[in-house]
């Protein structure tokens, strides 16, 4: 079956360092991948989308890579700040051959990032 | 100006009751969704609607019935509530199905069944 794995439930880093979060997927070749941020008591907020023909995408201090051979995306936050502390979710569109409607996003379980001052 | 708004924010009710959650989006999006986030924070899709038409019911019990009176509104009605229905329910919208655009989520409705 289609699977998304964010292999760290929690990541603790020091302010100013680069945070790197990993998203792996199996049995699937998505056309794109998305990253979201979720704060406690809030809904997820869309951050970045990267398509299968893009190796890397940047937005301010955020960088996402997409390796379709490894079936992996890396999400980097450079010069991290305590305000970056949140849960980060990776999401993929459901594949047509796994039933349901193609395109509905399925989410990983998230990685909780804590940035210490 | 809230883009996707859900009401109520909190809902505490007894087993067996029927309750509704309302969702409205002012983004002009064609597609709306309901997601359930359980106690382990796993976000799982329940329904998607495109231009008021049900696209998918993701193996959700038929006690859950979505209704979309127009493309800006998607409500969720739950009959005969069970303890296992306790979760946070999120409404979301996107410009269209499978378009690759990011979803805009509401702030969630925390449902507690006692």
PDB file of C-alpha atoms in Angstrom:
ATOM      1  CA  UNK A   1       0.000   0.000   0.000  1.00  0.00           C
ATOM      2  CA  UNK A   2       0.974   3.632  -0.369  1.00  0.00           C
ATOM      3  CA  UNK A   3       3.024   4.850   2.596  1.00  0.00           C
ATOM      4  CA  UNK A   4       4.521   8.116   3.772  1.00  0.00           C
ATOM      5  CA  UNK A   5       7.082   8.032   6.557  1.00  0.00           C
ATOM      6  CA  UNK A   6       8.517  10.951   8.461  1.00  0.00           C
ATOM      7  CA  UNK A   7      11.072   9.007  10.355  1.00  0.00           C
ATOM      8  CA  UNK A   8      11.658  11.410  13.220  1.00  0.00           C
ATOM      9  CA  UNK A   9       8.783  12.081  15.567  1.00  0.00           C
ATOM     10  CA  UNK A  10      10.784  14.853  17.209  1.00  0.00           C
ATOM     11  CA  UNK A  11      13.871  16.884  16.383  1.00  0.00           C
ATOM     12  CA  UNK A  12      15.610  19.206  18.824  1.00  0.00           C
ATOM     13  CA  UNK A  13      18.182  21.697  17.585  1.00  0.00           C
ATOM     14  CA  UNK A  14      19.960  24.823  18.733  1.00  0.00           C
ATOM     15  CA  UNK A  15      18.992  28.256  17.442  1.00  0.00           C
ATOM     16  CA  UNK A  16      20.998  29.267  14.396  1.00  0.00           C
ATOM     17  CA  UNK A  17      21.575  25.708  13.189  1.00  0.00           C
ATOM     18  CA  UNK A  18      19.998  24.123  10.120  1.00  0.00           C
ATOM     19  CA  UNK A  19      17.086  21.785  10.752  1.00  0.00           C
ATOM     20  CA  UNK A  20      16.712  18.905   8.297  1.00  0.00           C
ATOM     21  CA  UNK A  21      13.514  16.865   8.222  1.00  0.00           C
ATOM     22  CA  UNK A  22      12.997  13.742   6.135  1.00  0.00           C
ATOM     23  CA  UNK A  23       9.980  12.396   4.282  1.00  0.00           C
ATOM     24  CA  UNK A  24      10.124   8.971   2.625  1.00  0.00           C
ATOM     25  CA  UNK A  25       7.426   7.316   0.563  1.00  0.00           C
ATOM     26  CA  UNK A  26       6.965   3.828  -0.852  1.00  0.00           C
ATOM     27  CA  UNK A  27       5.036   2.070  -3.595  1.00  0.00           C
ATOM     28  CA  UNK A  28       4.255   5.296  -5.331  1.00  0.00           C
ATOM     29  CA  UNK A  29       5.562   7.943  -7.734  1.00  0.00           C
ATOM     30  CA  UNK A  30       3.829  11.232  -6.899  1.00  0.00           C
ATOM     31  CA  UNK A  31       3.698  14.102  -9.345  1.00  0.00           C
ATOM     32  CA  UNK A  32       4.443  16.512  -6.499  1.00  0.00           C
ATOM     33  CA  UNK A  33       5.001  16.722  -2.776  1.00  0.00           C
ATOM     34  CA  UNK A  34       3.993  19.392  -0.283  1.00  0.00           C
ATOM     35  CA  UNK A  35       5.185  20.538   3.136  1.00  0.00           C
ATOM     36  CA  UNK A  36       2.990  22.056   5.831  1.00  0.00           C
ATOM     37  CA  UNK A  37       3.553  23.599   9.249  1.00  0.00           C
ATOM     38  CA  UNK A  38       1.150  22.931  12.117  1.00  0.00           C
ATOM     39  CA  UNK A  39       1.171  24.826  15.402  1.00  0.00           C
ATOM     40  CA  UNK A  40      -0.648  23.488  18.497  1.00  0.00           C
ATOM     41  CA  UNK A  41      -4.386  24.099  18.294  1.00  0.00           C
ATOM     42  CA  UNK A  42      -4.184  25.278  14.681  1.00  0.00           C
ATOM     43  CA  UNK A  43      -4.750  23.834  11.252  1.00  0.00           C
ATOM     44  CA  UNK A  44      -1.822  22.982   8.966  1.00  0.00           C
ATOM     45  CA  UNK A  45      -0.424  25.867   6.932  1.00  0.00           C
ATOM     46  CA  UNK A  46       0.898  25.257   3.421  1.00  0.00           C
ATOM     47  CA  UNK A  47       4.605  26.086   3.012  1.00  0.00           C
ATOM     48  CA  UNK A  48       6.019  24.690  -0.213  1.00  0.00           C
ATOM     49  CA  UNK A  49       5.210  22.453  -3.153  1.00  0.00           C
ATOM     50  CA  UNK A  50       7.851  20.701  -5.231  1.00  0.00           C
ATOM     51  CA  UNK A  51       7.102  18.832  -8.468  1.00  0.00           C
ATOM     52  CA  UNK A  52       8.686  15.594  -9.660  1.00  0.00           C
ATOM     53  CA  UNK A  53      10.747  17.390 -12.304  1.00  0.00           C
ATOM     54  CA  UNK A  54      12.214  19.820  -9.747  1.00  0.00           C
ATOM     55  CA  UNK A  55      15.214  18.829  -7.684  1.00  0.00           C
ATOM     56  CA  UNK A  56      15.107  21.736  -5.267  1.00  0.00           C
ATOM     57  CA  UNK A  57      12.895  24.628  -4.260  1.00  0.00           C
ATOM     58  CA  UNK A  58      13.592  27.562  -1.933  1.00  0.00           C
ATOM     59  CA  UNK A  59      11.488  30.084  -0.071  1.00  0.00           C
ATOM     60  CA  UNK A  60      13.306  32.481   2.243  1.00  0.00           C
ATOM     61  CA  UNK A  61      15.033  30.258   4.851  1.00  0.00           C
ATOM     62  CA  UNK A  62      13.266  27.115   3.657  1.00  0.00           C
ATOM     63  CA  UNK A  63      14.639  24.640   1.144  1.00  0.00           C
ATOM     64  CA  UNK A  64      13.009  21.448  -0.108  1.00  0.00           C
ATOM     65  CA  UNK A  65      14.594  18.719  -2.202  1.00  0.00           C
ATOM     66  CA  UNK A  66      12.840  15.898  -4.032  1.00  0.00           C
ATOM     67  CA  UNK A  67      14.714  12.754  -5.010  1.00  0.00           C
ATOM     68  CA  UNK A  68      12.385  10.514  -7.033  1.00  0.00           C
ATOM     69  CA  UNK A  69      15.006   7.767  -7.216  1.00  0.00           C
ATOM     70  CA  UNK A  70      15.397   7.549  -3.451  1.00  0.00           C
ATOM     71  CA  UNK A  71      11.671   8.336  -3.000  1.00  0.00           C
ATOM     72  CA  UNK A  72      12.611  10.967  -0.488  1.00  0.00           C
ATOM     73  CA  UNK A  73      12.141  14.664   0.231  1.00  0.00           C
ATOM     74  CA  UNK A  74      14.298  16.692   2.587  1.00  0.00           C
ATOM     75  CA  UNK A  75      13.031  19.880   4.218  1.00  0.00           C
ATOM     76  CA  UNK A  76      15.644  22.304   5.511  1.00  0.00           C
ATOM     77  CA  UNK A  77      15.257  25.385   7.686  1.00  0.00           C
ATOM     78  CA  UNK A  78      18.453  27.413   7.764  1.00  0.00           C
ATOM     79  CA  UNK A  79      19.383  29.785  10.588  1.00  0.00           C
ATOM     80  CA  UNK A  80      16.595  28.282  12.672  1.00  0.00           C
ATOM     81  CA  UNK A  81      14.779  30.373  15.275  1.00  0.00           C
ATOM     82  CA  UNK A  82      12.648  29.442  18.288  1.00  0.00           C
ATOM     83  CA  UNK A  83       9.642  30.722  16.274  1.00  0.00           C
ATOM     84  CA  UNK A  84      10.237  27.858  13.819  1.00  0.00           C
ATOM     85  CA  UNK A  85       9.237  25.369  16.536  1.00  0.00           C
ATOM     86  CA  UNK A  86       6.192  23.487  15.246  1.00  0.00           C
ATOM     87  CA  UNK A  87       5.176  20.195  13.695  1.00  0.00           C
ATOM     88  CA  UNK A  88       6.058  19.850  10.024  1.00  0.00           C
ATOM     89  CA  UNK A  89       3.983  17.587   7.799  1.00  0.00           C
ATOM     90  CA  UNK A  90       4.821  16.112   4.448  1.00  0.00           C
ATOM     91  CA  UNK A  91       1.907  15.416   2.055  1.00  0.00           C
ATOM     92  CA  UNK A  92       1.471  13.608  -1.251  1.00  0.00           C
ATOM     93  CA  UNK A  93      -1.464  13.277  -3.638  1.00  0.00           C
ATOM     94  CA  UNK A  94      -3.051   9.854  -3.531  1.00  0.00           C
ATOM     95  CA  UNK A  95      -2.153   7.672  -6.486  1.00  0.00           C
ATOM     96  CA  UNK A  96      -4.896   6.481  -8.835  1.00  0.00           C
ATOM     97  CA  UNK A  97      -4.168   2.824  -8.279  1.00  0.00           C
ATOM     98  CA  UNK A  98      -4.749   2.961  -4.523  1.00  0.00           C
ATOM     99  CA  UNK A  99      -8.392   3.755  -4.741  1.00  0.00           C
ATOM    100  CA  UNK A 100     -10.101   6.904  -3.668  1.00  0.00           C
ATOM    101  CA  UNK A 101      -9.846  10.048  -5.659  1.00  0.00           C
ATOM    102  CA  UNK A 102      -6.571  10.811  -7.307  1.00  0.00           C
ATOM    103  CA  UNK A 103      -5.227  14.062  -6.010  1.00  0.00           C
ATOM    104  CA  UNK A 104      -6.538  13.991  -2.450  1.00  0.00           C
ATOM    105  CA  UNK A 105      -3.607  14.744  -0.186  1.00  0.00           C
ATOM    106  CA  UNK A 106      -2.466  12.128   2.255  1.00  0.00           C
ATOM    107  CA  UNK A 107      -0.238  13.271   5.107  1.00  0.00           C
ATOM    108  CA  UNK A 108       2.690  11.871   7.011  1.00  0.00           C
ATOM    109  CA  UNK A 109       2.530  11.807  10.793  1.00  0.00           C
ATOM    110  CA  UNK A 110       4.763  14.839  11.092  1.00  0.00           C
ATOM    111  CA  UNK A 111       8.006  15.759  12.812  1.00  0.00           C
ATOM    112  CA  UNK A 112       7.863  18.003  15.855  1.00  0.00           C
ATOM    113  CA  UNK A 113      10.709  20.502  15.655  1.00  0.00           C
ATOM    114  CA  UNK A 114      11.925  22.298  18.762  1.00  0.00           C
ATOM    115  CA  UNK A 115      14.473  25.098  18.372  1.00  0.00           C
ATOM    116  CA  UNK A 116      16.182  26.026  21.630  1.00  0.00           C
ATOM    117  CA  UNK A 117      17.543  29.538  22.193  1.00  0.00           C
TER     118      UNK A 117
ATOM    119  CA  UNK B   1     -10.951  37.963   7.080  1.00  0.00           C
ATOM    120  CA  UNK B   2     -10.728  34.252   7.826  1.00  0.00           C
ATOM    121  CA  UNK B   3     -10.195  32.237   4.650  1.00  0.00           C
ATOM    122  CA  UNK B   4     -11.619  28.929   5.944  1.00  0.00           C
ATOM    123  CA  UNK B   5     -13.776  29.171   9.036  1.00  0.00           C
ATOM    124  CA  UNK B   6     -15.254  26.331  11.063  1.00  0.00           C
ATOM    125  CA  UNK B   7     -17.833  26.402  13.789  1.00  0.00           C
ATOM    126  CA  UNK B   8     -17.915  25.465  16.548  1.00  0.00           C
ATOM    127  CA  UNK B   9     -14.299  25.413  17.697  1.00  0.00           C
ATOM    128  CA  UNK B  10     -15.106  23.057  20.572  1.00  0.00           C
ATOM    129  CA  UNK B  11     -17.892  20.516  20.845  1.00  0.00           C
ATOM    130  CA  UNK B  12     -18.519  18.295  23.873  1.00  0.00           C
ATOM    131  CA  UNK B  13     -21.419  15.879  23.615  1.00  0.00           C
ATOM    132  CA  UNK B  14     -22.699  12.581  24.885  1.00  0.00           C
ATOM    133  CA  UNK B  15     -22.585   9.253  23.100  1.00  0.00           C
ATOM    134  CA  UNK B  16     -25.544   8.662  20.862  1.00  0.00           C
ATOM    135  CA  UNK B  17     -26.171  12.335  20.103  1.00  0.00           C
ATOM    136  CA  UNK B  18     -26.235  13.878  16.622  1.00  0.00           C
ATOM    137  CA  UNK B  19     -24.108  16.938  15.918  1.00  0.00           C
ATOM    138  CA  UNK B  20     -23.053  19.143  13.009  1.00  0.00           C
ATOM    139  CA  UNK B  21     -19.908  21.086  12.174  1.00  0.00           C
ATOM    140  CA  UNK B  22     -20.051  23.938   9.679  1.00  0.00           C
ATOM    141  CA  UNK B  23     -17.357  25.135   7.298  1.00  0.00           C
ATOM    142  CA  UNK B  24     -17.202  28.121   4.994  1.00  0.00           C
ATOM    143  CA  UNK B  25     -14.458  29.362   2.682  1.00  0.00           C
ATOM    144  CA  UNK B  26     -14.218  32.796   1.071  1.00  0.00           C
ATOM    145  CA  UNK B  27     -11.341  31.988  -1.283  1.00  0.00           C
ATOM    146  CA  UNK B  28     -13.454  31.113  -4.305  1.00  0.00           C
ATOM    147  CA  UNK B  29     -12.026  27.583  -4.301  1.00  0.00           C
ATOM    148  CA  UNK B  30     -13.829  24.763  -6.097  1.00  0.00           C
ATOM    149  CA  UNK B  31     -12.822  21.915  -3.814  1.00  0.00           C
ATOM    150  CA  UNK B  32     -13.397  21.372  -0.109  1.00  0.00           C
ATOM    151  CA  UNK B  33     -12.383  18.581   2.238  1.00  0.00           C
ATOM    152  CA  UNK B  34     -12.921  17.156   5.685  1.00  0.00           C
ATOM    153  CA  UNK B  35      -9.943  15.679   7.542  1.00  0.00           C
ATOM    154  CA  UNK B  36      -9.846  13.951  10.924  1.00  0.00           C
ATOM    155  CA  UNK B  37      -6.823  14.279  13.217  1.00  0.00           C
ATOM    156  CA  UNK B  38      -6.761  11.662  15.939  1.00  0.00           C
ATOM    157  CA  UNK B  39      -5.038  11.677  19.313  1.00  0.00           C
ATOM    158  CA  UNK B  40      -1.786  10.558  17.687  1.00  0.00           C
ATOM    159  CA  UNK B  41      -1.949  13.639  15.463  1.00  0.00           C
ATOM    160  CA  UNK B  42      -2.408  11.573  12.316  1.00  0.00           C
ATOM    161  CA  UNK B  43      -4.326  13.622   9.713  1.00  0.00           C
ATOM    162  CA  UNK B  44      -6.642  11.446   7.632  1.00  0.00           C
ATOM    163  CA  UNK B  45      -8.912  12.495   4.793  1.00  0.00           C
ATOM    164  CA  UNK B  46     -12.628  11.751   5.149  1.00  0.00           C
ATOM    165  CA  UNK B  47     -14.380  13.440   2.229  1.00  0.00           C
ATOM    166  CA  UNK B  48     -13.715  15.705  -0.697  1.00  0.00           C
ATOM    167  CA  UNK B  49     -16.250  17.765  -2.629  1.00  0.00           C
ATOM    168  CA  UNK B  50     -15.715  19.485  -5.949  1.00  0.00           C
ATOM    169  CA  UNK B  51     -18.234  22.136  -6.964  1.00  0.00           C
ATOM    170  CA  UNK B  52     -20.815  20.746  -4.514  1.00  0.00           C
ATOM    171  CA  UNK B  53     -20.355  17.205  -5.800  1.00  0.00           C
ATOM    172  CA  UNK B  54     -19.080  14.413  -3.542  1.00  0.00           C
ATOM    173  CA  UNK B  55     -15.881  13.048  -5.020  1.00  0.00           C
ATOM    174  CA  UNK B  56     -14.721  10.604  -2.413  1.00  0.00           C
ATOM    175  CA  UNK B  57     -15.818   9.008   0.810  1.00  0.00           C
ATOM    176  CA  UNK B  58     -12.715   7.518   2.325  1.00  0.00           C
ATOM    177  CA  UNK B  59     -14.193   4.467   4.081  1.00  0.00           C
ATOM    178  CA  UNK B  60     -15.890   6.628   6.638  1.00  0.00           C
ATOM    179  CA  UNK B  61     -18.866   5.144   8.537  1.00  0.00           C
ATOM    180  CA  UNK B  62     -22.184   6.214   7.069  1.00  0.00           C
ATOM    181  CA  UNK B  63     -22.978   7.929  10.383  1.00  0.00           C
ATOM    182  CA  UNK B  64     -20.935  10.756   8.884  1.00  0.00           C
ATOM    183  CA  UNK B  65     -22.777  12.694   6.205  1.00  0.00           C
ATOM    184  CA  UNK B  66     -21.299  15.720   4.474  1.00  0.00           C
ATOM    185  CA  UNK B  67     -23.507  18.309   2.827  1.00  0.00           C
ATOM    186  CA  UNK B  68     -22.465  21.061   0.451  1.00  0.00           C
ATOM    187  CA  UNK B  69     -25.248  23.589  -0.211  1.00  0.00           C
ATOM    188  CA  UNK B  70     -22.905  25.613  -2.419  1.00  0.00           C
ATOM    189  CA  UNK B  71     -19.231  25.485  -3.273  1.00  0.00           C
ATOM    190  CA  UNK B  72     -18.311  27.860  -0.454  1.00  0.00           C
ATOM    191  CA  UNK B  73     -19.830  25.675   2.258  1.00  0.00           C
ATOM    192  CA  UNK B  74     -19.218  22.105   3.395  1.00  0.00           C
ATOM    193  CA  UNK B  75     -20.918  20.902   6.539  1.00  0.00           C
ATOM    194  CA  UNK B  76     -20.413  17.636   8.389  1.00  0.00           C
ATOM    195  CA  UNK B  77     -23.244  15.922  10.212  1.00  0.00           C
ATOM    196  CA  UNK B  78     -22.516  13.039  12.554  1.00  0.00           C
ATOM    197  CA  UNK B  79     -25.240  10.704  13.790  1.00  0.00           C
ATOM    198  CA  UNK B  80     -25.134   8.450  16.849  1.00  0.00           C
ATOM    199  CA  UNK B  81     -21.809   9.738  18.103  1.00  0.00           C
ATOM    200  CA  UNK B  82     -19.358   7.187  19.508  1.00  0.00           C
ATOM    201  CA  UNK B  83     -16.380   7.586  21.842  1.00  0.00           C
ATOM    202  CA  UNK B  84     -14.031   6.835  18.957  1.00  0.00           C
ATOM    203  CA  UNK B  85     -15.300   9.872  17.084  1.00  0.00           C
ATOM    204  CA  UNK B  86     -13.446  12.107  19.524  1.00  0.00           C
ATOM    205  CA  UNK B  87     -10.826  13.949  17.465  1.00  0.00           C
ATOM    206  CA  UNK B  88     -10.085  17.278  15.834  1.00  0.00           C
ATOM    207  CA  UNK B  89     -11.915  17.739  12.535  1.00  0.00           C
ATOM    208  CA  UNK B  90     -10.405  20.064   9.961  1.00  0.00           C
ATOM    209  CA  UNK B  91     -12.073  21.571   6.953  1.00  0.00           C
ATOM    210  CA  UNK B  92      -9.839  22.580   4.038  1.00  0.00           C
ATOM    211  CA  UNK B  93     -10.160  23.971   0.543  1.00  0.00           C
ATOM    212  CA  UNK B  94      -8.088  24.106  -2.627  1.00  0.00           C
ATOM    213  CA  UNK B  95      -8.541  25.722  -6.041  1.00  0.00           C
ATOM    214  CA  UNK B  96      -9.343  22.377  -7.641  1.00  0.00           C
ATOM    215  CA  UNK B  97      -8.846  18.616  -7.483  1.00  0.00           C
ATOM    216  CA  UNK B  98      -5.403  17.245  -8.105  1.00  0.00           C
ATOM    217  CA  UNK B  99      -4.127  20.628  -9.166  1.00  0.00           C
ATOM    218  CA  UNK B 100      -1.081  20.589  -6.961  1.00  0.00           C
ATOM    219  CA  UNK B 101      -2.058  23.763  -5.147  1.00  0.00           C
ATOM    220  CA  UNK B 102      -1.641  23.893  -1.399  1.00  0.00           C
ATOM    221  CA  UNK B 103      -4.648  23.377   0.802  1.00  0.00           C
ATOM    222  CA  UNK B 104      -5.969  26.081   3.098  1.00  0.00           C
ATOM    223  CA  UNK B 105      -7.133  24.617   6.393  1.00  0.00           C
ATOM    224  CA  UNK B 106      -9.541  25.913   8.984  1.00  0.00           C
ATOM    225  CA  UNK B 107      -8.514  26.090  12.625  1.00  0.00           C
ATOM    226  CA  UNK B 108     -10.300  22.849  13.489  1.00  0.00           C
ATOM    227  CA  UNK B 109     -13.199  21.649  15.625  1.00  0.00           C
ATOM    228  CA  UNK B 110     -12.258  19.632  18.684  1.00  0.00           C
ATOM    229  CA  UNK B 111     -14.995  17.061  19.232  1.00  0.00           C
ATOM    230  CA  UNK B 112     -15.132  15.267  22.562  1.00  0.00           C
ATOM    231  CA  UNK B 113     -17.658  12.464  23.004  1.00  0.00           C
ATOM    232  CA  UNK B 114     -18.293  11.476  26.628  1.00  0.00           C
TER     233      UNK B 114
END
